[in-house]
Coordinates of C-alpha atoms and ligand atoms in Angstrom, one line a residue:
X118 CA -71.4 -5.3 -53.4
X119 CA -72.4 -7.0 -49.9
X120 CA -68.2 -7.9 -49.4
X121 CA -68.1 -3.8 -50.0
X122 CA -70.7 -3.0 -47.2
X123 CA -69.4 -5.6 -44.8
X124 CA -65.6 -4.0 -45.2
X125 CA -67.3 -0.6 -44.9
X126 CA -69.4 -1.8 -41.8
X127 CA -65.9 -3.1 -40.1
X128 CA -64.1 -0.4 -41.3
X129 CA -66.4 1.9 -39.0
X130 CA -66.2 -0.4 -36.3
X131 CA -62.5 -0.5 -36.1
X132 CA -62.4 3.6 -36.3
X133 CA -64.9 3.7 -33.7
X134 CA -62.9 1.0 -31.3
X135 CA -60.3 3.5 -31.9
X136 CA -61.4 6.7 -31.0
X137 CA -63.0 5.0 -27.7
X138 CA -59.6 3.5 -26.9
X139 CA -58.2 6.7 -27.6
X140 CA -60.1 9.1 -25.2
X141 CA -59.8 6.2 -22.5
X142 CA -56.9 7.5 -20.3
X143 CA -54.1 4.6 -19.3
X144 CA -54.5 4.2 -15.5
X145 CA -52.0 2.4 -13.3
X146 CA -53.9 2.8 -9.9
X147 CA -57.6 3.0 -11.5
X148 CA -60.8 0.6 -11.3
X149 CA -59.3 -2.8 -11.7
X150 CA -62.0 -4.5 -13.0
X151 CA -64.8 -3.1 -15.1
X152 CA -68.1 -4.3 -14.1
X153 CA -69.5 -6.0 -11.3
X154 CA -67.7 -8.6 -9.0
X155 CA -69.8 -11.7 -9.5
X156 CA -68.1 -13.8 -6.9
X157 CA -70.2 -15.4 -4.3
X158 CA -69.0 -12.9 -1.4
X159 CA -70.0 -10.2 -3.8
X160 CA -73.5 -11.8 -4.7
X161 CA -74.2 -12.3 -0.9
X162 CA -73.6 -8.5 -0.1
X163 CA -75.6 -7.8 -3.6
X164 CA -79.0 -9.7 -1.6
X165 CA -78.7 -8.6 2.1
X166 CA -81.0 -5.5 1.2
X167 CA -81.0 -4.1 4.5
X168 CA -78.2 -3.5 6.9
X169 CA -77.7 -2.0 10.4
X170 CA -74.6 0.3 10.9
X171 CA -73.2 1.3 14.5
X172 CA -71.2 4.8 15.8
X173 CA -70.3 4.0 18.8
X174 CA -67.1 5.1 20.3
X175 CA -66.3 8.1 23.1
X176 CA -68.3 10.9 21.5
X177 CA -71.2 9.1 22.9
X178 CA -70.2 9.9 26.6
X179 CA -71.1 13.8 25.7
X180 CA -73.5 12.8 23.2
X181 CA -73.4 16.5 21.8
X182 CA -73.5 18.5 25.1
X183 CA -71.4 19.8 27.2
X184 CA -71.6 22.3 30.5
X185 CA -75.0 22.8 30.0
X186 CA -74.0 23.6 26.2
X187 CA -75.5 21.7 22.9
X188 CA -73.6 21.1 19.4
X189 CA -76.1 20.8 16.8
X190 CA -73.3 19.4 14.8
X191 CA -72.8 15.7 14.1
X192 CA -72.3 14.3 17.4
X193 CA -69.5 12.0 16.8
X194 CA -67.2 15.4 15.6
X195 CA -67.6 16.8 18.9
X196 CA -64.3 16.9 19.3
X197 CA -64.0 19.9 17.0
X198 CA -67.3 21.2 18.3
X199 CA -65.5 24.0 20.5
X200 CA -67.5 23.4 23.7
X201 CA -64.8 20.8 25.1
X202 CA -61.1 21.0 24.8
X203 CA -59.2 18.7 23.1
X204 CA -57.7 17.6 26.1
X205 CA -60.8 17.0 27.8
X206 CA -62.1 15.1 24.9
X207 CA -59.3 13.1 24.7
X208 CA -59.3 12.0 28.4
X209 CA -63.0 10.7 27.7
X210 CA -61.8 7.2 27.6
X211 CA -60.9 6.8 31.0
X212 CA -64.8 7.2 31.8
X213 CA -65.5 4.9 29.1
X214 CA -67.4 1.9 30.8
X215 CA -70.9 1.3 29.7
X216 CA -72.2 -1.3 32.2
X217 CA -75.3 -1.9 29.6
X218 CA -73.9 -2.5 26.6
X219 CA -74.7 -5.9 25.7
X220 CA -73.7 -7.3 22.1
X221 CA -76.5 -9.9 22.2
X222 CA -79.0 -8.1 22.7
X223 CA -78.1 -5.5 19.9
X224 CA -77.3 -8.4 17.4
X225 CA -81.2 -9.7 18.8
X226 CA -82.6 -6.3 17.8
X227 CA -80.9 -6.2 14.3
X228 CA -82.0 -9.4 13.4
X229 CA -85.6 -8.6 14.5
X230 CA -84.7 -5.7 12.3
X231 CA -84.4 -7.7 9.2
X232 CA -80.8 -6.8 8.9
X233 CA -78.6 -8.8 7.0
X234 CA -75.2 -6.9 7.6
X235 CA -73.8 -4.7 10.2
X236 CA -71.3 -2.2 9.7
X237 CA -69.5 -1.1 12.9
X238 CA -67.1 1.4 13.9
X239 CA -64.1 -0.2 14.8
X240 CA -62.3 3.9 14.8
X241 CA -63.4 6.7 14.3
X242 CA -62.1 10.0 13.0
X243 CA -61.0 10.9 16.6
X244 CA -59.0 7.7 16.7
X245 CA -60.4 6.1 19.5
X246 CA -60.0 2.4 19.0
X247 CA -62.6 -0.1 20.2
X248 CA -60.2 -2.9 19.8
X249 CA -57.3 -3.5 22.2
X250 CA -54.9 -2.5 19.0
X251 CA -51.4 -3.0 19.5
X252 CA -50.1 -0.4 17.8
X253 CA -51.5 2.2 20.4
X254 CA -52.4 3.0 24.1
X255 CA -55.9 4.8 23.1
X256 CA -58.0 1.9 22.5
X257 CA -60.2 0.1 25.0
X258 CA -58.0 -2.0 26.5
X259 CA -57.5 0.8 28.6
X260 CA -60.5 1.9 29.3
X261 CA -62.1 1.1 32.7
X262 CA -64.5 -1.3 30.6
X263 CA -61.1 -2.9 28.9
X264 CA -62.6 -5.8 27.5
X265 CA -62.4 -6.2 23.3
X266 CA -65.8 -4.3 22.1
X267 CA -65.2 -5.2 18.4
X268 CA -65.1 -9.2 19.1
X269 CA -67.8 -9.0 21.3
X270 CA -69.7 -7.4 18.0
X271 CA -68.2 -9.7 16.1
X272 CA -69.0 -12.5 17.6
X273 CA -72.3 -11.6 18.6
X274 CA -73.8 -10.7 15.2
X275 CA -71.8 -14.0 13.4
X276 CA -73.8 -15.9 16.1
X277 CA -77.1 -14.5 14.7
X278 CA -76.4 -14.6 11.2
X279 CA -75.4 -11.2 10.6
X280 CA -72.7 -10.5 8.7
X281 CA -70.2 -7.8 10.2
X282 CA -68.2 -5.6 8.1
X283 CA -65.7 -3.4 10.3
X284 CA -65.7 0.5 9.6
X285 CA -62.3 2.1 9.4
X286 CA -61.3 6.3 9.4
X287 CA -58.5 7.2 8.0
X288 CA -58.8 10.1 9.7
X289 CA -57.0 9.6 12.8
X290 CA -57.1 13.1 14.9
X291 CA -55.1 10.8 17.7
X292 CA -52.2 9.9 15.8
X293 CA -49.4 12.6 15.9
X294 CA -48.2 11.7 12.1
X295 CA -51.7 12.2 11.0
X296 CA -52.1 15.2 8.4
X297 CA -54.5 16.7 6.0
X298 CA -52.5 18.2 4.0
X299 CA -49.8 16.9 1.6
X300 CA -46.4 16.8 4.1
X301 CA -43.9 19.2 2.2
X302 CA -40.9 19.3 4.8
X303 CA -38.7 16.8 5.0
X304 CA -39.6 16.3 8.9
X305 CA -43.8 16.7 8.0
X306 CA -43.0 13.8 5.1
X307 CA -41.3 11.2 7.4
X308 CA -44.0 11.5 10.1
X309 CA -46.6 11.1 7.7
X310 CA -44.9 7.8 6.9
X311 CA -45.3 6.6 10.7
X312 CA -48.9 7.5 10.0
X313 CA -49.2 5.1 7.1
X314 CA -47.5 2.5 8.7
X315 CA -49.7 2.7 11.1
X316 CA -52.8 2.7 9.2
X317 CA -51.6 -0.5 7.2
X318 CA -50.5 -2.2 10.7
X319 CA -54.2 -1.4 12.2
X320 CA -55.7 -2.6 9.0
X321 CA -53.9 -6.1 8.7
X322 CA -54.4 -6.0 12.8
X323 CA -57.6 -5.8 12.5
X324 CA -58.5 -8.7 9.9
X325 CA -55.9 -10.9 11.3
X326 CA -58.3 -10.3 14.9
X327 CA -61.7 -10.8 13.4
X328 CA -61.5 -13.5 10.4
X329 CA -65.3 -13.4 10.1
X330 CA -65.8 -10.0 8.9
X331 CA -66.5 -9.6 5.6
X332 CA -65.3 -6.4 4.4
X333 CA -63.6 -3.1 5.4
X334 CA -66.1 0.4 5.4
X335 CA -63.8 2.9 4.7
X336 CA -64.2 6.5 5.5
X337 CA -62.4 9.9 6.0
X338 CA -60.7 9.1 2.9
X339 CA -60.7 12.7 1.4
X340 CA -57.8 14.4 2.6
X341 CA -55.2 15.8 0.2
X342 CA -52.7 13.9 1.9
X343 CA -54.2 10.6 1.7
X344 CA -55.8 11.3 -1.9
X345 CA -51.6 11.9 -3.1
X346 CA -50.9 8.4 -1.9
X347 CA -53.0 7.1 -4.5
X348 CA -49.7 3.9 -5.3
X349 CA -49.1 3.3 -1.9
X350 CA -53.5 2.6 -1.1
X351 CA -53.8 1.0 -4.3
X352 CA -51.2 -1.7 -3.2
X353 CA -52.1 -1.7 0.6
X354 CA -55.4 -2.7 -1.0
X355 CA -53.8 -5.8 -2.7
X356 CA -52.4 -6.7 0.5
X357 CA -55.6 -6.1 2.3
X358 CA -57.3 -8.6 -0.1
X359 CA -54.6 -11.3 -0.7
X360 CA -54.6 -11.5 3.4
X361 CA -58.5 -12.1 3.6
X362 CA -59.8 -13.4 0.7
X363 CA -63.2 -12.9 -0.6
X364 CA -62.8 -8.8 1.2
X365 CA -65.3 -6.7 0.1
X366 CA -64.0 -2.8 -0.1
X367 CA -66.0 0.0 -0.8
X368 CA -65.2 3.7 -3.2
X369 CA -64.3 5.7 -0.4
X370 CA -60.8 3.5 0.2
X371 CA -58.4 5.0 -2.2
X372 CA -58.1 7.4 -5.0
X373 CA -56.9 6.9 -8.6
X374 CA -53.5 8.8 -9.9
X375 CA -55.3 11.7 -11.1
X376 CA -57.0 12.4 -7.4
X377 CA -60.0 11.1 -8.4
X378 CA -62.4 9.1 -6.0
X379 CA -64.7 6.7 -6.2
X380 CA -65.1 6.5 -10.2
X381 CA -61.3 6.8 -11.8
X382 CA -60.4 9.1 -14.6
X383 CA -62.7 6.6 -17.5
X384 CA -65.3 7.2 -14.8
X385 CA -65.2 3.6 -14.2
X386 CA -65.8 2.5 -10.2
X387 CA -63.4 1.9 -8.1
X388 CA -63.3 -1.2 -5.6
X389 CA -66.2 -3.0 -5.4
X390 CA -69.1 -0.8 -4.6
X391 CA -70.5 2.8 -4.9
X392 CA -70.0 4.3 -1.1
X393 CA -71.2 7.8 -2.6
X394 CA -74.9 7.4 -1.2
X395 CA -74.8 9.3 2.0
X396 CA -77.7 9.9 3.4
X397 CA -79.1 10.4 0.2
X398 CA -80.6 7.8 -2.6
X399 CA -80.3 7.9 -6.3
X400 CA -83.6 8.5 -8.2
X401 CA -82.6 6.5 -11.2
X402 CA -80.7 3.4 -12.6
X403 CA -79.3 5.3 -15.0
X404 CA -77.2 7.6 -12.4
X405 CA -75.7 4.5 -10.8
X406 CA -73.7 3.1 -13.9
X407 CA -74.6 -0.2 -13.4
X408 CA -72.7 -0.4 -9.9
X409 CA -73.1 -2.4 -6.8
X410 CA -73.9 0.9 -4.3
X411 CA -75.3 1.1 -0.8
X412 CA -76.8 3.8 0.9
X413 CA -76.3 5.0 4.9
X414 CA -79.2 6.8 6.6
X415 CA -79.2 8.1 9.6
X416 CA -82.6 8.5 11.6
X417 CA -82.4 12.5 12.5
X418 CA -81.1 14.6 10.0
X419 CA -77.4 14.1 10.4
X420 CA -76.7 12.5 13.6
X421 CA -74.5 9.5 13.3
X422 CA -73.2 8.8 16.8
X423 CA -75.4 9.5 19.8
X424 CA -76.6 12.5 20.6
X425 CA -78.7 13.0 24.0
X426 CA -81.3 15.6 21.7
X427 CA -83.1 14.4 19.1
X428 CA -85.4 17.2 19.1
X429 CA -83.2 19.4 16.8
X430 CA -84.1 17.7 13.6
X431 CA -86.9 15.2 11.8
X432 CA -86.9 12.0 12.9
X433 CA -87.8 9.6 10.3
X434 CA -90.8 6.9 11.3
X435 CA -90.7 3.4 10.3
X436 CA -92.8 4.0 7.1
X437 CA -90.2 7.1 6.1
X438 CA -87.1 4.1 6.6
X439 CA -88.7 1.2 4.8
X440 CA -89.6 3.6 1.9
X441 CA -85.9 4.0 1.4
X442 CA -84.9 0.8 1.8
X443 CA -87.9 -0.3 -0.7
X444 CA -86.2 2.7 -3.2
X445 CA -82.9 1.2 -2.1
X446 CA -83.3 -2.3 -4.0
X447 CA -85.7 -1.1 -6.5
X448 CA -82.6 0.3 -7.8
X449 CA -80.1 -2.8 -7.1
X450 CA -78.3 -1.1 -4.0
X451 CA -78.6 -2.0 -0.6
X452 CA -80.1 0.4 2.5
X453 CA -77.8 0.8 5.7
X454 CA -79.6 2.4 8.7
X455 CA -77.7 3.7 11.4
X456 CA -77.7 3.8 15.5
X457 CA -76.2 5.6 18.0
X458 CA -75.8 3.9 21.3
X459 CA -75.5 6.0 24.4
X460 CA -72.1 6.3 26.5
X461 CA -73.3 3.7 28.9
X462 CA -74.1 1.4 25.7
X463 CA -77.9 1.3 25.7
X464 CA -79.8 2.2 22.3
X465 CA -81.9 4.4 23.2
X466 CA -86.1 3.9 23.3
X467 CA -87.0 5.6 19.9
X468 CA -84.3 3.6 17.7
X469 CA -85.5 0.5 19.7
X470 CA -89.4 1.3 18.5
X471 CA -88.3 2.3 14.8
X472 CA -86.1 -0.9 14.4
X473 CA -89.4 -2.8 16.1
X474 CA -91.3 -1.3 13.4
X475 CA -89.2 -1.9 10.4
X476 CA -88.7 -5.4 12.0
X477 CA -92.3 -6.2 12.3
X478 CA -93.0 -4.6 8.5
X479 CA -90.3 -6.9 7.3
X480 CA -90.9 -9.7 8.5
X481 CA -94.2 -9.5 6.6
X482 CA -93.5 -8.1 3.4
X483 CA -89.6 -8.4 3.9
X484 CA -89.4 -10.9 0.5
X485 CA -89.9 -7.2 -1.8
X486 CA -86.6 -6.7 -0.5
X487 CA -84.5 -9.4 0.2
X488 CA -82.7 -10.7 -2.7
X489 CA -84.4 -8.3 -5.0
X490 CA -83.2 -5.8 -7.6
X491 CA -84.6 -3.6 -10.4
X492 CA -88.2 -4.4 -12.0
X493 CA -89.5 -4.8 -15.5
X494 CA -91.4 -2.2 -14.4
X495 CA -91.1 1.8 -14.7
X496 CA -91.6 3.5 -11.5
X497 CA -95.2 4.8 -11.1
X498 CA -96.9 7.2 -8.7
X499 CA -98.4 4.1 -6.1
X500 CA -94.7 3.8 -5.0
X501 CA -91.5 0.8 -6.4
X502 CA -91.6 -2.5 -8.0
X503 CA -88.9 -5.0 -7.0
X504 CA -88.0 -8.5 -9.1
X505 CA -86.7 -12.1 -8.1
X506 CA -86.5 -14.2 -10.4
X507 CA -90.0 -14.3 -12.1
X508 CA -92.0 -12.2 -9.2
X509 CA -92.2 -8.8 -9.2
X510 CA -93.4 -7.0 -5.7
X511 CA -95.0 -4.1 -5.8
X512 CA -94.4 -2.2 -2.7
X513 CA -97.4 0.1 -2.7
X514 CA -96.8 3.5 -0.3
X515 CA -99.5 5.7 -1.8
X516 CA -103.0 4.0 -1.7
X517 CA -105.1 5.2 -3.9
X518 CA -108.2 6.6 -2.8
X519 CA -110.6 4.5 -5.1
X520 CA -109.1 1.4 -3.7
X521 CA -107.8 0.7 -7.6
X522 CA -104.5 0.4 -7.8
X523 CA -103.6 1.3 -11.6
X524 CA -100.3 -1.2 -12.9
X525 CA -98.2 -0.2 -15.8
X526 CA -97.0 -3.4 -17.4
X527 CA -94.3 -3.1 -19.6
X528 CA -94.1 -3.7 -23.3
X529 CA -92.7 -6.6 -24.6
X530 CA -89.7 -5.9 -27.3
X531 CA -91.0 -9.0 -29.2
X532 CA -93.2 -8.6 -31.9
X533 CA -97.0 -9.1 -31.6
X534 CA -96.7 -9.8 -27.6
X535 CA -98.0 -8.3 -24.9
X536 CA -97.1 -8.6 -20.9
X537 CA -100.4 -9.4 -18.8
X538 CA -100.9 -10.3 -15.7
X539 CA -100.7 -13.6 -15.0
X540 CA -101.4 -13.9 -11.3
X541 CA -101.5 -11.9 -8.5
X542 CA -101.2 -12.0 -4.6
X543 CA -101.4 -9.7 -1.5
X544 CA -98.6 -10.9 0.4
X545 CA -98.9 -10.3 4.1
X546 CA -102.7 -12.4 3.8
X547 CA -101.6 -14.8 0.9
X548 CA -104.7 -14.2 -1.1
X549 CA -105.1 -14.0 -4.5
X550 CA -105.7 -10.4 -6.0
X551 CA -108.7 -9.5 -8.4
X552 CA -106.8 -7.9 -11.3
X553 CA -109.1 -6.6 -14.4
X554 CA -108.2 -5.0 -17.4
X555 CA -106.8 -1.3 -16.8
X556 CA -106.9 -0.3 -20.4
X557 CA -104.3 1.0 -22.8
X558 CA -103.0 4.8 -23.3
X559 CA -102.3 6.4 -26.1
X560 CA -98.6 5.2 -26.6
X561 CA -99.4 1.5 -26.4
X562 CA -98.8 1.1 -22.8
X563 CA -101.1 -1.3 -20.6
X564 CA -102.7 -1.1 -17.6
X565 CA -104.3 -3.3 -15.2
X566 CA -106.5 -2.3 -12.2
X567 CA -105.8 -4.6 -9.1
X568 CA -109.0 -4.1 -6.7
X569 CA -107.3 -3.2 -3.0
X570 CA -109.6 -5.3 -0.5
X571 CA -111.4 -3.4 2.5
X572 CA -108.7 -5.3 5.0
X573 CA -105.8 -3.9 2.8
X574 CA -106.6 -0.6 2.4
X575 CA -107.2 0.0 5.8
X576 CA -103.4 -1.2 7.4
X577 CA -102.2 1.8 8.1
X578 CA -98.7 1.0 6.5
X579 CA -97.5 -0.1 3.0
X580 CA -98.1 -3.0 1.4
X581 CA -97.3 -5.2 -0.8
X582 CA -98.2 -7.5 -4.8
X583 CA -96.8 -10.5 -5.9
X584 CA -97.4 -10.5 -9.2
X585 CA -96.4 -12.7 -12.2
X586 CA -96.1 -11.0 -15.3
X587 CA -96.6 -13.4 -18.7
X588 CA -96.1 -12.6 -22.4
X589 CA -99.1 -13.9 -24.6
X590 CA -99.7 -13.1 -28.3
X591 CA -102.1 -9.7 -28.6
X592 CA -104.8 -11.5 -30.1
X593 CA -105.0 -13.8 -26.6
X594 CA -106.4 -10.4 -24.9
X595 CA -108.3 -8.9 -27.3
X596 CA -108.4 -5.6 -29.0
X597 CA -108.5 -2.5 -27.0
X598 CA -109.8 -0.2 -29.3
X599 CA -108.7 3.6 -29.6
X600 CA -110.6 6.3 -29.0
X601 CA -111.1 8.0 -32.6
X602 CA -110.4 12.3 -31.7
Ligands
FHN1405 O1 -67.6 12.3 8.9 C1 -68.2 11.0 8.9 C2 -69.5 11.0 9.7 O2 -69.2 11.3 11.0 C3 -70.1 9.6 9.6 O3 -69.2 8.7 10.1 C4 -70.4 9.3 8.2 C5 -70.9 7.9 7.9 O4 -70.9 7.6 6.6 N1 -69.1 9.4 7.4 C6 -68.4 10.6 7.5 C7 -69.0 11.7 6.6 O5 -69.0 11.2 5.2

């Protein structure tokens, strides 16, 4: 009878096997591996947490205006903003010279920051190139400035620890062979093969220049055209890697056969980490497929490169930044925060006092977020739990009013255990937090009530619990007895 069941019980299996193999669709240029990287380039991007990311290029000479006129558009596209010509715009380089830029002093502020990584734009969609490339005349080298802007990042951040990984358009509104659209004639097709030779020779240029970046950030990447090219990306990847080992490489580099971007056809990711978080997070682990993801914010609404007005739209404070950055690694993705220099290359006043104040916030309580991922914990109303190792940070944004801050524990999936509290510690004054029994609901679930001290509750910014959870037998905490309804 049991030999019966077990050849049932593997019969199933094998039918099952079959019908998953069978509705997964063969892929030549799809994810090539399934599941995280777990290399130790990979598991240092995985910990940085926070990162700084830089638009800077010629769109910050106009910084959105133009005789007397304002784009409320992303300043950076001001080339297609209709208040300058192209020809104007793309004569901008020849003012290019910002006297104040100083790469030391930005790589100063991002560490101060708390930033672990830097993603900088190396081109953007208009082409301009901040590194003397080779392979054309618009790049810096001449620009009245002419010295190399990227190295200077490069080896600027490197010198303070942050790592640097160089963002890349595709979109190249400089380059004549640069299309949108699929070429059709035969004359369209070979110029959009100068165009990819290009790309490939600005790509290799580019790591060959700067060995100490870590990755590529790819973007502009949705075009037909480039989409169709799906082979040719997929093995200009290969290349990219086997000539810089250890390259990170982001969704938003290539498509799979089908046209299909950042997941494949099997909905499986593809390259190393989620890029689709765009100034917007996820709300759950469950939406993120188990990926490595980050997330880009900019501080207005949607201002990426500098624009002179920032009274168009929000601006997010401190708090509003290290709330998503908290969110960020509560759900195991990183949180990129970008800048804008001006044309001359100073960052201007307000993104030097909201990088002050994330800095100063961090430095505190910067151990909730740093090396952290996902909690034991389910998300509750007082704000996100974080978890290294043992410790669990509780990263509280809404004090409650009772100074009682009400803790979920979770339930332990062995039998006759319970989580508790073990201990318990405020972190930015080290003490030791009084935690008291919370009581149980009517599902099972416990709660304990960690007493917010006067000096606590009155910082007017979130803070943060170290707590250790333990599992003891029920009987060690007693019975919590039901109320009969
Ligand atoms: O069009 C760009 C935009 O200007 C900016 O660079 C952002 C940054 O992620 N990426 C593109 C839009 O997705």
């Amino acid at each position: 009878m049991k030999k019966i069941i077990l050849l049932i019980i593997l019969m199933c299996g094998i039918m099952s096997f079959q019908s998953y193999a069978k509705e997964r669709v063969p892929l030549t240029h799809g994810a090539h591996r399934i599941g995280k990287r777990t290399d130790a380039e990979m598991q240092r991007w995985r910990e940085y947490g926070l990162g700084q990311f830089i638009h800077w290029g010629v769109y910050a000479i106009p910084g959105g205006q133009w005789n007397g006129k304002t784009s409320t558009y992303a300043a950076e596209w001001f080339r297609t903003s209709g208040l300058i010509t192209k020809d104007e715009y793309d004569n901008l380089y020849k003012q290019f010279n910002p006297t104040a830029f100083d790469a030391k002093q930005w790589a100063k502020q991002a560490k101060q920051m708390g930033a672990k990584y830097v993603i900088f734009t190396t081109k953007h969609h208009d082409g301009f190139c901040m590194w003397p490339s080779k392979y054309t005349d618009y790049t810096i080298a001449n620009t009245p400035y002419k010295k190399d802007i990227v190295k200077e990042i490069v080896d600027a951040y490197d010198a303070e620890g942050i790592d640097v990984y160089l963002y890349f358009s595709i979109i190249d509104w400089n380059h004549k062979g640069y299309s949108s659209k699929v070429p059709e004639t035969e004359s369209e097709k070979a110029l959009y093969e100068t165009f990819k030779d290009f790309t490939r020779n600005q790509l290799l240029e580019l790591l060959a220049n700067y060995p100490a970046a870590k990755g590529l950030w790819f973007d502009g990447s949705w075009d037909s055209a480039w989409i169709k090219e799906a082979a040719w990306v997929d093995s200009l990847g290969d290349e990219l890697r086997k000539a810089h080992p250890g390259l990170i490489i982001g969704s938003r580099f290539r498509a799979d056969e089908n046209g299909k971007r950042h997941v494949d056809t099997n909905g499986d990711l593809i390259d190393d980490y989620d890029q689709r978080f765009e100034r917007n997070l996820p709300n759950t682990l469950a939406e993120l497929g188990g990926n490595d993801w980050d997330c880009v914010m900019t501080i207005p609404e949607n201002q990426w490169g500098y624009h002179r007005d920032w009274s168009l739209t929000y601006i997010k404070t401190p708090y509003d930044l290290i709330e998503m950055a908290v969110k960020a690694n509560s759900l195991d993705g990183n949180f990129v925060i970008n800048f804008g220099p001006d044309g001359n290359g100073a960052i201007r006043s307000e993104e030097t006092r909201i990088a002050k104040g994330i800095g100063d916030w961090m430095a505190v309580n910067g151990a909730a977020v740093y090396g952290t991922y996902h909690s034991v914990l389910e998300k509750q109303d007082w704000g996100y739990s974080t978890q290294k190792d043992d410790i669990t940070y509780l990263t509280v944004f809404n004090k409650p009013m009772n100074n009682i801050l009400k803790v979920k524990v979770p339930k332990s999936k062995e039998k006759d255990m319970i989580y508790v509290i073990e201990k318990a510690k405020f972190v930015s004054t080290k003490k030791a937090a009084v935690v008291k029994d919370g009581g149980q609901d009517k599902t099972g679930s416990i709660y304990y009530n960690i007493t917010i001290p006067a000096e606590i509750q009155r910082l007017n910014e979130p803070f943060v619990i170290e707590i250790k959870l333990k599992q003891v037998n029920k009987g060690e905490k007693g019975a919590y007895q039901q109320a009969l309804t």
